[in-house]
PDB file of C-alpha atoms in Angstrom:
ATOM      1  CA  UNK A   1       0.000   0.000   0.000  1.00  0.00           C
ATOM      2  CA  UNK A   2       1.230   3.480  -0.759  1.00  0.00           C
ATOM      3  CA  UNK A   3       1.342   6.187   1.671  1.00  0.00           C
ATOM      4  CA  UNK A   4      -0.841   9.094   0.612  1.00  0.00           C
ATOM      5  CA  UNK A   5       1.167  12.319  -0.621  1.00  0.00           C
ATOM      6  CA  UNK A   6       1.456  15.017   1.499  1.00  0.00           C
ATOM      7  CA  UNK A   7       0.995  19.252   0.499  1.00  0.00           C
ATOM      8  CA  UNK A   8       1.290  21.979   2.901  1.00  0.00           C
ATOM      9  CA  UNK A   9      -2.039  23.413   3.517  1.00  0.00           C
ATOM     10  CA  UNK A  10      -2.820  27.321   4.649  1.00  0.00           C
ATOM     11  CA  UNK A  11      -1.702  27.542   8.421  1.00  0.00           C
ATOM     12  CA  UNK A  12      -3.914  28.665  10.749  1.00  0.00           C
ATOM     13  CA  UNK A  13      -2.497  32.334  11.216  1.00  0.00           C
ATOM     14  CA  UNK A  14      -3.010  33.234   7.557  1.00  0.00           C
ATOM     15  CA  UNK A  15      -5.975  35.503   6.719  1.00  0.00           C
ATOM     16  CA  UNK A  16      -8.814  34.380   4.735  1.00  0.00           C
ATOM     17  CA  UNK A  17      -9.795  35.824   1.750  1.00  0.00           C
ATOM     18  CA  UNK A  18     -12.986  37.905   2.460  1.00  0.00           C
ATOM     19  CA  UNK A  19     -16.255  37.109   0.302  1.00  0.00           C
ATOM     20  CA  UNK A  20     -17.358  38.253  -2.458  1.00  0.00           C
ATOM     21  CA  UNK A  21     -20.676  39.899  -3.397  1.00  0.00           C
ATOM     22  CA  UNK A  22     -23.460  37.817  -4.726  1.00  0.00           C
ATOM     23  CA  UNK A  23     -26.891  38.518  -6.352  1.00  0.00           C
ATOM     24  CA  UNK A  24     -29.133  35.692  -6.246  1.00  0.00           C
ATOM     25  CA  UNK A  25     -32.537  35.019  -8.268  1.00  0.00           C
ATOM     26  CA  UNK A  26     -35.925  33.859  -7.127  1.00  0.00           C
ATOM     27  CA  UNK A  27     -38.896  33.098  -9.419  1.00  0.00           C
ATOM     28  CA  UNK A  28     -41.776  35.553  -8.369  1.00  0.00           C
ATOM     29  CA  UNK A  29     -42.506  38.304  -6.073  1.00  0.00           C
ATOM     30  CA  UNK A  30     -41.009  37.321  -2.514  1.00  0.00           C
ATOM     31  CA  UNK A  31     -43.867  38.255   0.147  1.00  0.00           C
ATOM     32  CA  UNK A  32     -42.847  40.978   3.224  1.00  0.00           C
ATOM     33  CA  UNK A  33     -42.762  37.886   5.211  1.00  0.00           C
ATOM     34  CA  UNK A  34     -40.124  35.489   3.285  1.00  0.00           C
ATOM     35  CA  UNK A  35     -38.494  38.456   2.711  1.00  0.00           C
ATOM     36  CA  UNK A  36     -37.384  38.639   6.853  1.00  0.00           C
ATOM     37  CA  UNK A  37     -35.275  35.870   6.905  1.00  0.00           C
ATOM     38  CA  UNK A  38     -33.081  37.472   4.742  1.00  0.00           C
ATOM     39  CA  UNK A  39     -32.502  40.064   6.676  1.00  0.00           C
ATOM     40  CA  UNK A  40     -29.169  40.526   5.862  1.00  0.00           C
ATOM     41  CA  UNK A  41     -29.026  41.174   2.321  1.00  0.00           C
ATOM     42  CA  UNK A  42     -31.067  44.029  -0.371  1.00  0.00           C
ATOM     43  CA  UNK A  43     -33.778  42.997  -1.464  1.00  0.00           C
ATOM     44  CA  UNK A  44     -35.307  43.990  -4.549  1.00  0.00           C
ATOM     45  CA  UNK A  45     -38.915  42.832  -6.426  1.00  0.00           C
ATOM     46  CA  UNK A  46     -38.421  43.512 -10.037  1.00  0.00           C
ATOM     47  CA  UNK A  47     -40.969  41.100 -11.558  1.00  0.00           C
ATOM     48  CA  UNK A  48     -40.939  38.331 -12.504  1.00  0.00           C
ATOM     49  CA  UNK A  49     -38.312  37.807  -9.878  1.00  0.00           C
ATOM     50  CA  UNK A  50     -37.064  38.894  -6.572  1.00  0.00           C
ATOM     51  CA  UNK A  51     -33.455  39.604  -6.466  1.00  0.00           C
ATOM     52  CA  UNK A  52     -31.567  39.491  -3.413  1.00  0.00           C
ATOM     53  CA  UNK A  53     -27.418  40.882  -2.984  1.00  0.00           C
ATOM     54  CA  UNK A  54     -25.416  40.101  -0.170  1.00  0.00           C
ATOM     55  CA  UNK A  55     -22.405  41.887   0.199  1.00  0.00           C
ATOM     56  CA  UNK A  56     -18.859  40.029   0.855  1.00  0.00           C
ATOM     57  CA  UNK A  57     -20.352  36.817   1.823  1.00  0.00           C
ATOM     58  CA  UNK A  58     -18.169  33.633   1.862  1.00  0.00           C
ATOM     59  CA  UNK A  59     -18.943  30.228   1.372  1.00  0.00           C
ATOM     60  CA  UNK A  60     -20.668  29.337   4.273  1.00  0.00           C
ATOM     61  CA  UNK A  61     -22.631  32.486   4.522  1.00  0.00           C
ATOM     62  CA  UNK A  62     -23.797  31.783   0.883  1.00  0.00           C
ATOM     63  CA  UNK A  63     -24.965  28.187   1.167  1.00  0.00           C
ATOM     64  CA  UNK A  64     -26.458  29.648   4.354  1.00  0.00           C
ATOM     65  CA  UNK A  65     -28.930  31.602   2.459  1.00  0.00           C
ATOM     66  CA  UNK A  66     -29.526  28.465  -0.249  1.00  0.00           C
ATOM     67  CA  UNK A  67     -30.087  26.701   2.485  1.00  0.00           C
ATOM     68  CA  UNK A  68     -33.172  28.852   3.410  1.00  0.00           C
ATOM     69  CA  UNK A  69     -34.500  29.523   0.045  1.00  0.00           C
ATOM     70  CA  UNK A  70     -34.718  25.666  -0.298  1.00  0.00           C
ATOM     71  CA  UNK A  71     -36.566  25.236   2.886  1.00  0.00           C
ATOM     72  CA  UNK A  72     -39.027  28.045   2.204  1.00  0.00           C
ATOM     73  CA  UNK A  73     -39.978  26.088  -0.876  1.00  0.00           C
ATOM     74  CA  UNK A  74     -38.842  29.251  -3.135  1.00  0.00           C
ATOM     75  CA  UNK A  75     -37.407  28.507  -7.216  1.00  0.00           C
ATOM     76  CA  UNK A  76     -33.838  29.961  -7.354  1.00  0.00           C
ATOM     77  CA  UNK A  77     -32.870  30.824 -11.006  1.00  0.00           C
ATOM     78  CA  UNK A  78     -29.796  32.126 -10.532  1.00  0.00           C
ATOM     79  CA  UNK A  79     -26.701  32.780  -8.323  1.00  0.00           C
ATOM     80  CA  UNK A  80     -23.894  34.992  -9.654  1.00  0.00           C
ATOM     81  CA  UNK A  81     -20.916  36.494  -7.903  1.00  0.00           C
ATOM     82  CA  UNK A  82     -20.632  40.137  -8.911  1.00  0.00           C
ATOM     83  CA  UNK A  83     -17.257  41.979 -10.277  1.00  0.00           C
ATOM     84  CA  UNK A  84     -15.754  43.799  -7.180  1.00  0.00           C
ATOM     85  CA  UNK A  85     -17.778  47.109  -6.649  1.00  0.00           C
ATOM     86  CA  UNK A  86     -20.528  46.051  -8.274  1.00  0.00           C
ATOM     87  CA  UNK A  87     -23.770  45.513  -5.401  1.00  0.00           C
ATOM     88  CA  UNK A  88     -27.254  46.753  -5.756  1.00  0.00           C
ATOM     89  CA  UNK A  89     -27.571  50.171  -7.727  1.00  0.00           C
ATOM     90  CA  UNK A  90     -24.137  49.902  -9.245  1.00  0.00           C
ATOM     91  CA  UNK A  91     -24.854  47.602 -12.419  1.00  0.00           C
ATOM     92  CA  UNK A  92     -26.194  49.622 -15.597  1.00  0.00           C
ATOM     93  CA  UNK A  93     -27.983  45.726 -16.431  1.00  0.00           C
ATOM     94  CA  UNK A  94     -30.567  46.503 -13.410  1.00  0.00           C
ATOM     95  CA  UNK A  95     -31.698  49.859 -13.283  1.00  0.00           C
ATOM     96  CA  UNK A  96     -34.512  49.315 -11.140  1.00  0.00           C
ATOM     97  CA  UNK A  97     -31.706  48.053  -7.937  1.00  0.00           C
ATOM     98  CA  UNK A  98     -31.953  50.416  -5.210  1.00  0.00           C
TER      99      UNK A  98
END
């Protein structure tokens, strides 16, 4: 049996990378209700979908919040991470973001 190969990994002083900011799709108009447990991010109807961004959110953060949209029975569309400096308002494709 061989031995399995061995590569340093980060160490446990080195900083993380901080998140990224994400804009994630749901079919339909979210109602004032669903719309509290995401509390932590913008969110924006512009029909046929509600949009949601969350600013510098890392990987568990993010799977945080799919977690929820699955378990509030809500259709995602669409999850994209945004260029740097690009949140609600900023992108020319989405007028309508606060």
């Amino acid at each position: 049996m061989g031995t399995a190969e061995e590569r340093p990994g980060p160490e446990r002083d080195e900083a993380r990378p901080v998140g990224g900011d994400f804009e994630i799709r749901i079919k339909g108009r979210v109602s004032q209700a669903f719309r509290s447990a995401f509390a932590e991010l913008t969110v924006t109807v512009s029909p046929p979908e509600t949009v949601l961004h969350g600013a510098r959110l890392d990987q568990a953060a993010l799977y945080g919040i799919l977690d929820r949209i699955q378990a509030l029975g809500l259709e995602l569309v669409e999850v994209r991470r945004l260029p740097e400096g690009r949140g609600p308002g900023m992108d020319p494709a989405f007028p309508d973001s606060p």
